[in-house]
Structure formats: structure tokens, C-alpha cells
Amino acid sequence: MSVEPVSYDHMIACPQCDGLSTKPLLMEGQKAVCKRCGGKVMERKRDPIRRTLAVALAGLLLLLPATVLPLIGVSAVGLFNQASLLDCIAILIANDYHLIAVSLTIFTLAVPVIRLLAALYISWCIRTKRITPALVHFFRSYHQLDSWTMLHVFLLGIMVSMYKLVALAELSIGLGLVAFILLLICSTLVSVTLDKHYIWEQLENGCEQ
Amino acid sequence: MSSEPQVKTAKQAGLGQCLKCHKLNVITHKDQRCSCCQAKISLRKYRSLEYTLAWTIAAIIAFFPANLYPIMIFTSLGSPEASTILSGIETFIKLGMYPVALVVFIASFIVPLGKMLGLLILIITVKTGSKVDPKHRTQLYHLVEFLGPWSMLDVFVVALMAAVVNLGFITSIEAGPGISYFALMVIFTMFAAESFDPRLLWDNLNNDD
Ligand SMILES: [Zn+2]
Ligand SMILES: [Zn+2]
């Protein structure tokens, strides 16, 4: 005698306090909060796939100018120097600060790029209804990345550096900085537009069929 | 706790929520995998408190070299001058650059210390079954999580300044060994926050009703 497997697909648990509730039926743009702790349990975003596609694509296009174009430049006593994100990494490697070079590469380059690429790829696959079990594994890894993108911290770093350098030399702003700020905006917007609940529903339904 | 609405938790129902795709699974054995995304799941994060404590201790150890070794070596007209995080802040105060002194002091000294203290408080309150409102402690957890990447600020500032301030032999900035320990400390506290399971903060509530 085996016990009939019970499905709990109509239930949902709060990720923050584990409180159980029935899965709410949400309209686009609505969200449900937990009645126990007040945290967000579920959210249904507006037009998630198309918006994510657009934002992720824009972000990826900005990537090259944001990395190779100079962010800021300094000039003093007739000498001039400027640095891009890649220059920062190169200088750290040249001075044997490998740990910092790797951290900088991962947090301000690799993780943001992988996030944008993953968001683009997932949205594209769902839009064209090409759902495979491999895609499920792929999207599972996506969730790990959110807390490790540090574009915003680097931007504050640029601002603090500029403030520090004002006393030392004459400053100029590079085109790379403009691209970098736009990249940061796109990267932030991806987490706003991407609807994880919706994507998981689509992935789960797609695999069962 | 009469004001709290009586909510059954997923754990009490023998259900584990997948932290990746939010699907509820009946937990029957160890090493179980989510039926939707195949991620490893359990009622609570595996050895959450032990891992959080271990990473926090590692961060506390790294805090000392991070503050004792110089993070930046500034060469002006041939005379090198090393500065630690705290002596750098002191210089800003002497120069009257109070806003940047405050930003750097908060980001690189108060925030890391506060994060480590917050993590210890969370571990202790779970261990001792504290009755302090879990809502407040969950807020503390979210604060620790949110602050995570911001302490990387100084690391990025040094990296950028080292790349841009390279005006021949006259003036240059180099990273100091403290910066590596500082980055390690930040990464350790981020791992600590990631290992912590906020649902533990709410479990005490259920033990006494
Ligand atoms: Zn809750
Ligand atoms: Zn799952």
C-alpha cells in the first residue's frame, strides 16, 4: 500500500517566515504579502518577457563601451592619464593583487554579464516556447547571482575617487562613465522586469507536457 | 502572541519550500531534490547556523589585518606614503573633506563591524530561542543582506585610483596589502549572510503554542 502523492501546487510558503497560505490569483502588477511577517510572497509583473528582452539586450550592447572606454581622466603638471574598467583590472594584475583583480572582474563584469545573458536567453526561450529540462537547471543557477553584482558599488567608488582626486589634479569624465551608468540602470531594471514566479510556472508546465 | 494570526508553517506540514523555484515539496528523506527544478531542498537550510557562525568568525579574523595593513600607497614627488583605512579617514578630516570622510568611515568601518555584530546577534537569538519580535530580527537580517556589497567601496576606490593616478614618476597611487584582507572580509560576511536561513527566526514562535 503506497500513499497517494498529494500535490501542494495550490499552496505557497513565505520565503522569509515559512508561513503557509493558498496561492493567490494575481493580476499583472499585483503582489501578495504574507499575513504573518508582512514579507512579499508572490508578485505578478507586467509584460515580463518582452520588457526583460528589451532591457537585457540594451544592457549587453552597453557592455563593451562601459568596459573599454575611459571612466575618468586626470591631468596635472602637463601629464594626462585616464582609466577604464579594464585598465583597473590590468593594473591590479600587474601589481600582483590577483585576489582584488578577480573580485573586481567577477563583481563588476562577469556576474552582471551572466545575469543579462541569462535573462535574455530565458526570456527568448519562453517566448519561442522552447523549454527543455536543461533550461530549468540553467535558470536555477540564475538565482545565485543576484547578491553578487556590484555595479552600483563601483559607481559610488567612482564618485568617491573623483571627490578625492579633485584636490590632486584636474578631472575629466570619460564616455565610459556614461555607458557604465546606463549599464547599471539596465542591470537594475532586469531584476525589476524579470518575473521569477512566471518563468518558473512556464518552465514547470513546459517540462510536464 | 495573541495579535499574531495563527498561521501554519510549511515545516509543520512536513513541506519544504524550494528556495530557487518556490515549489512546495513533501520532505520524506535527506538529500531530497525539488520535483520542479531538481535543486537540493530541506525544511531549513543545511547547518545554517554553523555555516553562518564559521563565515562570521573568518570575517572577524580578516578584519584585523584589513585595518592594520595599509590599503593605499601614495607617492608624491618620490616620497611614498602608506595609509590604512583609518589613517586615510584621518587625512580627510584634517583636509576638511568631511562628507567623503563620513562616507568612507561608514562604508569601510561602521558597516563591516555592524554586519558582523548583526550576524552574531542573529545567531545568538536563534540559539537561545529569544522572544524578541522576529519581525525586527528579520529586518536586521535584510539590513545585513542589503549592506553586503556596499563595503566593497574602498576596494573599488583604491583599484580605480591606482589605475588613473599614474602620472609618470611624479605622482602615483598603488594598492596596499590591507586591501586584499578587506575584500576577503567583505566576501566572508556575504557568505555568512547567504548561509543564514531567516525562517529560523520565526521557528521559536511555533515551539510554545
Ligand atoms: Zn512570512
Ligand atoms: Zn525547485
GROMACS .gro file of C-alpha atoms and ligand atoms in nm:
model
  420
    1MET     CA    1   0.000   0.000   0.000
    2SER     CA    2   0.157   0.324  -0.105
    3VAL     CA    3   0.027   0.660  -0.006
    4GLU     CA    4  -0.124   0.865  -0.284
    5PRO     CA    5   0.109   1.160  -0.352
    6VAL     CA    6  -0.061   1.484  -0.259
    7SER     CA    7   0.002   1.791  -0.466
    8TYR     CA    8   0.060   2.120  -0.291
    9ASP     CA    9   0.059   2.326  -0.605
   10HIS     CA   10  -0.228   2.540  -0.478
   11MET     CA   11  -0.024   2.637  -0.170
   12ILE     CA   12   0.272   2.866  -0.127
   13ALA     CA   13   0.511   2.925   0.163
   14CYS     CA   14   0.659   3.258   0.265
   15PRO     CA   15   1.032   3.256   0.182
   16GLN     CA   16   1.101   3.463   0.493
   17CYS     CA   17   0.897   3.304   0.774
   18ASP     CA   18   0.775   2.976   0.618
   19GLY     CA   19   0.406   3.060   0.678
   20LEU     CA   20   0.173   2.860   0.453
   21SER     CA   21  -0.105   3.017   0.253
   22THR     CA   22  -0.309   2.935  -0.054
   23LYS     CA   23  -0.155   3.061  -0.373
   24PRO     CA   24  -0.326   3.387  -0.462
   25LEU     CA   25  -0.459   3.457  -0.808
   26LEU     CA   26  -0.289   3.779  -0.904
   27MET     CA   27  -0.346   4.018  -1.189
   28GLU     CA   28  -0.044   4.167  -1.366
   29GLY     CA   29   0.114   4.434  -1.150
   30GLN     CA   30  -0.025   4.293  -0.822
   31LYS     CA   31   0.167   4.140  -0.536
   32ALA     CA   32   0.075   3.933  -0.233
   33VAL     CA   33   0.220   3.986   0.113
   34CYS     CA   34   0.250   3.738   0.397
   35LYS     CA   35  -0.007   3.788   0.674
   36ARG     CA   36   0.237   3.659   0.931
   37CYS     CA   37   0.553   3.861   0.867
   38GLY     CA   38   0.449   4.114   0.604
   39GLY     CA   39   0.713   3.999   0.354
   40LYS     CA   40   0.644   3.963  -0.016
   41VAL     CA   41   0.519   3.614  -0.101
   42MET     CA   42   0.444   3.650  -0.468
   43GLU     CA   43   0.437   3.910  -0.738
   44ARG     CA   44   0.299   3.920  -1.089
   45LYS     CA   45   0.484   4.164  -1.311
   46ARG     CA   46   0.358   4.349  -1.614
   47ASP     CA   47   0.456   4.213  -1.954
   48PRO     CA   48   0.762   4.039  -1.805
   49ILE     CA   49   0.905   3.862  -2.109
   50ARG     CA   50   0.907   4.147  -2.359
   51ARG     CA   51   1.033   4.402  -2.109
   52THR     CA   52   1.313   4.175  -1.992
   53LEU     CA   53   1.418   4.104  -2.350
   54ALA     CA   54   1.443   4.475  -2.426
   55VAL     CA   55   1.630   4.573  -2.111
   56ALA     CA   56   1.875   4.281  -2.123
   57LEU     CA   57   1.956   4.347  -2.486
   58ALA     CA   58   2.019   4.716  -2.419
   59GLY     CA   59   2.245   4.626  -2.127
   60LEU     CA   60   2.451   4.386  -2.336
   61LEU     CA   61   2.501   4.648  -2.606
   62LEU     CA   62   2.633   4.892  -2.345
   63LEU     CA   63   2.874   4.640  -2.207
   64LEU     CA   64   3.165   4.697  -2.445
   65PRO     CA   65   3.173   5.079  -2.420
   66ALA     CA   66   3.131   5.057  -2.042
   67THR     CA   67   3.437   4.833  -2.005
   68VAL     CA   68   3.686   4.965  -2.258
   69LEU     CA   69   3.613   5.338  -2.273
   70PRO     CA   70   3.781   5.554  -2.005
   71LEU     CA   71   3.572   5.624  -1.696
   72ILE     CA   72   3.765   5.922  -1.567
   73GLY     CA   73   4.084   6.103  -1.657
   74VAL     CA   74   4.325   6.317  -1.456
   75SER     CA   75   4.576   6.577  -1.565
   76ALA     CA   76   4.840   6.750  -1.359
   77VAL     CA   77   5.156   6.944  -1.448
   78GLY     CA   78   5.109   6.873  -1.817
   79LEU     CA   79   5.067   6.500  -1.776
   80PHE     CA   80   4.744   6.319  -1.856
   81ASN     CA   81   4.616   5.973  -1.771
   82GLN     CA   82   4.279   5.802  -1.795
   83ALA     CA   83   4.148   5.463  -1.694
   84SER     CA   84   3.873   5.227  -1.800
   85LEU     CA   85   3.737   4.934  -1.602
   86LEU     CA   86   3.973   4.705  -1.796
   87ASP     CA   87   4.269   4.930  -1.705
   88CYS     CA   88   4.181   4.896  -1.337
   89ILE     CA   89   4.189   4.517  -1.366
   90ALA     CA   90   4.514   4.525  -1.567
   91ILE     CA   91   4.690   4.749  -1.312
   92LEU     CA   92   4.587   4.520  -1.026
   93ILE     CA   93   4.721   4.216  -1.210
   94ALA     CA   94   5.046   4.399  -1.291
   95ASN     CA   95   5.090   4.482  -0.921
   96ASP     CA   96   5.020   4.120  -0.817
   97TYR     CA   97   4.686   4.194  -0.648
   98HIS     CA   98   4.525   3.890  -0.802
   99LEU     CA   99   4.251   3.847  -0.544
  100ILE     CA  100   4.132   4.204  -0.595
  101ALA     CA  101   4.161   4.173  -0.973
  102VAL     CA  102   3.949   3.858  -0.966
  103SER     CA  103   3.691   4.014  -0.731
  104LEU     CA  104   3.665   4.324  -0.947
  105THR     CA  105   3.624   4.112  -1.261
  106ILE     CA  106   3.360   3.889  -1.104
  107PHE     CA  107   3.153   4.154  -0.928
  108THR     CA  108   3.153   4.431  -1.185
  109LEU     CA  109   3.190   4.238  -1.508
  110ALA     CA  110   3.125   3.863  -1.505
  111VAL     CA  111   2.819   3.849  -1.278
  112PRO     CA  112   2.637   4.142  -1.444
  113VAL     CA  113   2.709   3.998  -1.790
  114ILE     CA  114   2.597   3.647  -1.700
  115ARG     CA  115   2.281   3.788  -1.543
  116LEU     CA  116   2.196   3.988  -1.854
  117LEU     CA  117   2.276   3.697  -2.086
  118ALA     CA  118   2.075   3.455  -1.875
  119ALA     CA  119   1.775   3.688  -1.858
  120LEU     CA  120   1.790   3.737  -2.233
  121TYR     CA  121   1.826   3.365  -2.306
  122ILE     CA  122   1.547   3.256  -2.071
  123SER     CA  123   1.305   3.518  -2.198
  124TRP     CA  124   1.382   3.427  -2.556
  125CYS     CA  125   1.329   3.056  -2.493
  126ILE     CA  126   0.999   3.115  -2.317
  127ARG     CA  127   0.881   3.350  -2.585
  128THR     CA  128   0.956   3.098  -2.857
  129LYS     CA  129   0.823   2.813  -2.635
  130ARG     CA  130   1.147   2.618  -2.647
  131ILE     CA  131   1.151   2.478  -2.295
  132THR     CA  132   1.394   2.199  -2.214
  133PRO     CA  133   1.497   2.036  -1.884
  134ALA     CA  134   1.841   2.193  -1.932
  135LEU     CA  135   1.680   2.534  -1.924
  136VAL     CA  136   1.537   2.454  -1.583
  137HIS     CA  137   1.884   2.379  -1.447
  138PHE     CA  138   2.014   2.691  -1.612
  139PHE     CA  139   1.757   2.919  -1.453
  140ARG     CA  140   1.812   2.759  -1.114
  141SER     CA  141   2.169   2.889  -1.117
  142TYR     CA  142   2.048   3.237  -1.206
  143HIS     CA  143   1.912   3.291  -0.855
  144GLN     CA  144   2.256   3.264  -0.703
  145LEU     CA  145   2.381   3.572  -0.886
  146ASP     CA  146   2.156   3.846  -0.754
  147SER     CA  147   2.352   3.940  -0.444
  148TRP     CA  148   2.691   3.936  -0.618
  149THR     CA  149   2.651   4.214  -0.869
  150MET     CA  150   2.830   4.529  -0.755
  151LEU     CA  151   2.791   4.776  -1.039
  152HIS     CA  152   2.622   5.021  -0.802
  153VAL     CA  153   2.907   4.999  -0.551
  154PHE     CA  154   3.161   5.060  -0.825
  155LEU     CA  155   2.969   5.369  -0.935
  156LEU     CA  156   2.981   5.507  -0.581
  157GLY     CA  157   3.352   5.419  -0.587
  158ILE     CA  158   3.398   5.629  -0.900
  159MET     CA  159   3.223   5.921  -0.730
  160VAL     CA  160   3.433   5.894  -0.413
  161SER     CA  161   3.750   5.870  -0.623
  162MET     CA  162   3.653   6.181  -0.815
  163TYR     CA  163   3.593   6.368  -0.493
  164LYS     CA  164   3.931   6.257  -0.362
  165LEU     CA  165   4.114   6.346  -0.683
  166VAL     CA  166   3.971   6.696  -0.714
  167ALA     CA  167   4.232   6.818  -0.467
  168LEU     CA  168   4.514   6.644  -0.653
  169ALA     CA  169   4.457   6.701  -1.022
  170GLU     CA  170   4.222   6.827  -1.288
  171LEU     CA  171   3.947   6.578  -1.363
  172SER     CA  172   3.768   6.483  -1.680
  173ILE     CA  173   3.475   6.249  -1.727
  174GLY     CA  174   3.507   5.978  -1.992
  175LEU     CA  175   3.242   5.837  -2.223
  176GLY     CA  176   3.286   5.506  -2.044
  177LEU     CA  177   3.127   5.656  -1.735
  178VAL     CA  178   2.811   5.743  -1.928
  179ALA     CA  179   2.792   5.390  -2.070
  180PHE     CA  180   2.862   5.247  -1.724
  181ILE     CA  181   2.575   5.438  -1.564
  182LEU     CA  182   2.337   5.325  -1.840
  183LEU     CA  183   2.459   4.966  -1.795
  184LEU     CA  184   2.388   4.992  -1.423
  185ILE     CA  185   2.036   5.115  -1.499
  186CYS     CA  186   1.973   4.823  -1.736
  187SER     CA  187   2.114   4.571  -1.491
  188THR     CA  188   1.888   4.706  -1.215
  189LEU     CA  189   1.585   4.711  -1.444
  190VAL     CA  190   1.633   4.344  -1.529
  191SER     CA  191   1.559   4.248  -1.168
  192VAL     CA  192   1.253   4.474  -1.183
  193THR     CA  193   1.111   4.333  -1.506
  194LEU     CA  194   1.203   3.964  -1.470
  195ASP     CA  195   0.916   3.771  -1.312
  196LYS     CA  196   1.067   3.463  -1.148
  197HIS     CA  197   0.732   3.314  -1.047
  198TYR     CA  198   0.600   3.346  -1.401
  199ILE     CA  199   0.914   3.195  -1.552
  200TRP     CA  200   0.909   2.903  -1.309
  201GLU     CA  201   0.545   2.834  -1.392
  202GLN     CA  202   0.624   2.834  -1.760
  203LEU     CA  203   0.926   2.610  -1.712
  204GLU     CA  204   0.734   2.363  -1.498
  205ASN     CA  205   0.440   2.344  -1.738
  206GLY     CA  206   0.673   2.313  -2.035
  207CYS     CA  207   0.858   2.018  -1.887
  208GLU     CA  208   0.546   1.825  -1.792
  209GLN     CA  209   0.399   1.831  -2.139
  210MET     CA  210   0.139   3.633   2.081
  211SER     CA  211  -0.237   3.684   2.064
  212SER     CA  212  -0.204   3.953   1.799
  213GLU     CA  213  -0.028   3.716   1.560
  214PRO     CA  214  -0.267   3.544   1.322
  215GLN     CA  215  -0.235   3.169   1.361
  216VAL     CA  216  -0.052   3.057   1.052
  217LYS     CA  217   0.062   2.703   0.997
  218THR     CA  218   0.415   2.681   0.865
  219ALA     CA  219   0.527   2.465   0.578
  220LYS     CA  220   0.762   2.287   0.819
  221GLN     CA  221   0.473   2.185   1.047
  222ALA     CA  222   0.301   2.038   0.743
  223GLY     CA  223   0.618   1.847   0.655
  224LEU     CA  224   0.670   2.063   0.349
  225GLY     CA  225   0.992   2.221   0.235
  226GLN     CA  226   0.985   2.519   0.008
  227CYS     CA  227   1.237   2.517  -0.271
  228LEU     CA  228   1.442   2.834  -0.230
  229LYS     CA  229   1.500   2.855  -0.603
  230CYS     CA  230   1.162   2.799  -0.767
  231HIS     CA  231   0.930   2.835  -0.462
  232LYS     CA  232   0.765   2.498  -0.518
  233LEU     CA  233   0.649   2.313  -0.207
  234ASN     CA  234   0.772   1.958  -0.175
  235VAL     CA  235   0.679   1.691   0.078
  236ILE     CA  236   1.004   1.619   0.260
  237THR     CA  237   1.046   1.245   0.306
  238HIS     CA  238   1.421   1.194   0.326
  239LYS     CA  239   1.756   1.367   0.344
  240ASP     CA  240   1.922   1.472   0.015
  241GLN     CA  241   1.584   1.528  -0.141
  242ARG     CA  242   1.558   1.723  -0.464
  243CYS     CA  243   1.287   1.962  -0.579
  244SER     CA  244   1.037   1.800  -0.814
  245CYS     CA  245   1.032   2.111  -1.030
  246CYS     CA  246   1.390   2.232  -1.062
  247GLN     CA  247   1.593   1.945  -0.907
  248ALA     CA  248   1.762   2.175  -0.656
  249LYS     CA  249   1.857   2.019  -0.322
  250ILE     CA  250   1.591   2.105  -0.066
  251SER     CA  251   1.523   2.051   0.300
  252LEU     CA  252   1.298   2.201   0.567
  253ARG     CA  253   1.565   2.456   0.659
  254LYS     CA  254   1.898   2.547   0.504
  255TYR     CA  255   2.152   2.276   0.587
  256ARG     CA  256   2.352   2.361   0.903
  257SER     CA  257   2.257   2.723   0.859
  258LEU     CA  258   2.378   2.845   1.199
  259GLU     CA  259   2.709   2.658   1.188
  260TYR     CA  260   2.797   2.792   0.845
  261THR     CA  261   2.690   3.146   0.934
  262LEU     CA  262   2.900   3.138   1.250
  263ALA     CA  263   3.204   2.996   1.068
  264TRP     CA  264   3.195   3.264   0.796
  265THR     CA  265   3.140   3.538   1.055
  266ILE     CA  266   3.443   3.425   1.256
  267ALA     CA  267   3.650   3.420   0.936
  268ALA     CA  268   3.537   3.776   0.865
  269ILE     CA  269   3.626   3.892   1.218
  270ILE     CA  270   3.975   3.744   1.178
  271ALA     CA  271   4.025   3.921   0.843
  272PHE     CA  272   3.905   4.249   0.995
  273PHE     CA  273   4.233   4.297   1.186
  274PRO     CA  274   4.489   4.278   0.901
  275ALA     CA  275   4.241   4.473   0.686
  276ASN     CA  276   4.269   4.765   0.925
  277LEU     CA  277   4.632   4.729   1.032
  278TYR     CA  278   4.798   4.700   0.690
  279PRO     CA  279   4.797   4.995   0.451
  280ILE     CA  280   4.535   4.981   0.178
  281MET     CA  281   4.689   5.252  -0.037
  282ILE     CA  282   5.041   5.378  -0.103
  283PHE     CA  283   5.052   5.731  -0.235
  284THR     CA  284   5.376   5.851  -0.393
  285SER     CA  285   5.416   6.221  -0.446
  286LEU     CA  286   5.749   6.359  -0.574
  287GLY     CA  287   5.930   6.039  -0.486
  288SER     CA  288   5.826   6.002  -0.122
  289PRO     CA  289   5.588   5.712  -0.066
  290GLU     CA  290   5.319   5.747   0.199
  291ALA     CA  291   5.114   5.448   0.314
  292SER     CA  292   4.768   5.485   0.458
  293THR     CA  293   4.539   5.241   0.634
  294ILE     CA  294   4.160   5.271   0.624
  295LEU     CA  295   4.152   5.471   0.946
  296SER     CA  296   4.452   5.693   0.874
  297GLY     CA  297   4.301   5.769   0.532
  298ILE     CA  298   3.987   5.891   0.704
  299GLU     CA  299   4.200   6.096   0.945
  300THR     CA  300   4.366   6.268   0.647
  301PHE     CA  301   4.027   6.363   0.503
  302ILE     CA  302   3.921   6.515   0.833
  303LYS     CA  303   4.246   6.713   0.851
  304LEU     CA  304   4.188   6.839   0.498
  305GLY     CA  305   3.836   6.939   0.595
  306MET     CA  306   3.675   6.696   0.348
  307TYR     CA  307   3.407   6.593   0.595
  308PRO     CA  308   3.142   6.441   0.361
  309VAL     CA  309   3.387   6.199   0.199
  310ALA     CA  310   3.543   6.119   0.538
  311LEU     CA  311   3.197   6.030   0.664
  312VAL     CA  312   3.106   5.817   0.358
  313VAL     CA  313   3.432   5.622   0.377
  314PHE     CA  314   3.411   5.586   0.756
  315ILE     CA  315   3.058   5.447   0.734
  316ALA     CA  316   3.119   5.221   0.433
  317SER     CA  317   3.452   5.076   0.538
  318PHE     CA  318   3.442   5.075   0.916
  319ILE     CA  319   3.094   5.105   1.066
  320VAL     CA  320   2.917   4.887   0.808
  321PRO     CA  321   3.154   4.586   0.824
  322LEU     CA  322   3.159   4.599   1.204
  323GLY     CA  323   2.782   4.636   1.218
  324LYS     CA  324   2.737   4.347   0.977
  325MET     CA  325   2.949   4.111   1.185
  326LEU     CA  326   2.774   4.221   1.504
  327GLY     CA  327   2.432   4.180   1.339
  328LEU     CA  328   2.517   3.828   1.224
  329LEU     CA  329   2.632   3.734   1.576
  330ILE     CA  330   2.309   3.875   1.723
  331LEU     CA  331   2.101   3.673   1.475
  332ILE     CA  332   2.290   3.351   1.556
  333ILE     CA  333   2.263   3.405   1.932
  334THR     CA  334   1.892   3.489   1.929
  335VAL     CA  335   1.814   3.175   1.729
  336LYS     CA  336   2.034   2.959   1.955
  337THR     CA  337   1.883   3.093   2.278
  338GLY     CA  338   1.527   3.094   2.145
  339SER     CA  339   1.492   3.468   2.205
  340LYS     CA  340   1.141   3.611   2.221
  341VAL     CA  341   1.243   3.941   2.060
  342ASP     CA  342   0.990   4.012   1.785
  343PRO     CA  343   1.102   3.807   1.482
  344LYS     CA  344   0.979   4.088   1.259
  345HIS     CA  345   1.254   4.316   1.393
  346ARG     CA  346   1.515   4.045   1.366
  347THR     CA  347   1.407   3.971   1.009
  348GLN     CA  348   1.456   4.340   0.935
  349LEU     CA  349   1.804   4.318   1.084
  350TYR     CA  350   1.875   4.022   0.856
  351HIS     CA  351   1.758   4.213   0.549
  352LEU     CA  352   1.976   4.507   0.653
  353VAL     CA  353   2.283   4.282   0.682
  354GLU     CA  354   2.199   4.133   0.343
  355PHE     CA  355   2.146   4.475   0.184
  356LEU     CA  356   2.469   4.623   0.323
  357GLY     CA  357   2.675   4.327   0.198
  358PRO     CA  358   2.821   4.461  -0.125
  359TRP     CA  359   2.849   4.827  -0.017
  360SER     CA  360   3.158   4.764   0.197
  361MET     CA  361   3.346   4.682  -0.122
  362LEU     CA  362   3.351   5.058  -0.182
  363ASP     CA  363   3.707   5.119  -0.062
  364VAL     CA  364   3.842   4.826  -0.260
  365PHE     CA  365   3.698   4.972  -0.580
  366VAL     CA  366   3.815   5.324  -0.494
  367VAL     CA  367   4.174   5.204  -0.448
  368ALA     CA  368   4.158   4.998  -0.769
  369LEU     CA  369   4.035   5.294  -0.972
  370MET     CA  370   4.273   5.547  -0.817
  371ALA     CA  371   4.569   5.315  -0.872
  372ALA     CA  372   4.474   5.289  -1.240
  373VAL     CA  373   4.405   5.655  -1.301
  374VAL     CA  374   4.670   5.824  -1.084
  375ASN     CA  375   4.975   5.709  -1.271
  376LEU     CA  376   5.141   6.026  -1.387
  377GLY     CA  377   5.490   5.902  -1.456
  378PHE     CA  378   5.735   5.909  -1.164
  379ILE     CA  379   5.590   6.224  -1.017
  380THR     CA  380   5.266   6.104  -0.867
  381SER     CA  381   5.128   5.755  -0.838
  382ILE     CA  382   4.891   5.553  -0.624
  383GLU     CA  383   4.937   5.183  -0.554
  384ALA     CA  384   4.721   4.934  -0.369
  385GLY     CA  385   4.846   4.817  -0.028
  386PRO     CA  386   4.830   4.464   0.118
  387GLY     CA  387   4.542   4.555   0.353
  388ILE     CA  388   4.308   4.578   0.058
  389SER     CA  389   4.317   4.201  -0.002
  390TYR     CA  390   4.218   4.126   0.357
  391PHE     CA  391   3.950   4.389   0.335
  392ALA     CA  392   3.798   4.227   0.025
  393LEU     CA  393   3.816   3.885   0.193
  394MET     CA  394   3.635   4.020   0.497
  395VAL     CA  395   3.353   4.158   0.282
  396ILE     CA  396   3.322   3.833   0.086
  397PHE     CA  397   3.316   3.629   0.411
  398THR     CA  398   3.034   3.839   0.559
  399MET     CA  399   2.839   3.799   0.236
  400PHE     CA  400   2.878   3.421   0.254
  401ALA     CA  401   2.769   3.437   0.618
  402ALA     CA  402   2.451   3.627   0.528
  403GLU     CA  403   2.380   3.385   0.245
  404SER     CA  404   2.414   3.080   0.474
  405PHE     CA  405   2.166   3.220   0.724
  406ASP     CA  406   1.807   3.099   0.698
  407PRO     CA  407   1.567   3.376   0.810
  408ARG     CA  408   1.292   3.120   0.868
  409LEU     CA  409   1.483   3.008   1.179
  410LEU     CA  410   1.394   3.342   1.338
  411TRP     CA  411   1.025   3.250   1.320
  412ASP     CA  412   1.055   2.889   1.433
  413ASN     CA  413   1.069   2.982   1.803
  414LEU     CA  414   0.718   3.124   1.778
  415ASN     CA  415   0.575   2.785   1.700
  416ASN     CA  416   0.752   2.589   1.971
  417ASP     CA  417   0.549   2.738   2.253
  418ASP     CA  418   0.199   2.723   2.111
  419ZN      ZN  419   0.602   3.548   0.603
  420ZN      ZN  420   1.272   2.397  -0.705
   0.00000   0.00000   0.00000
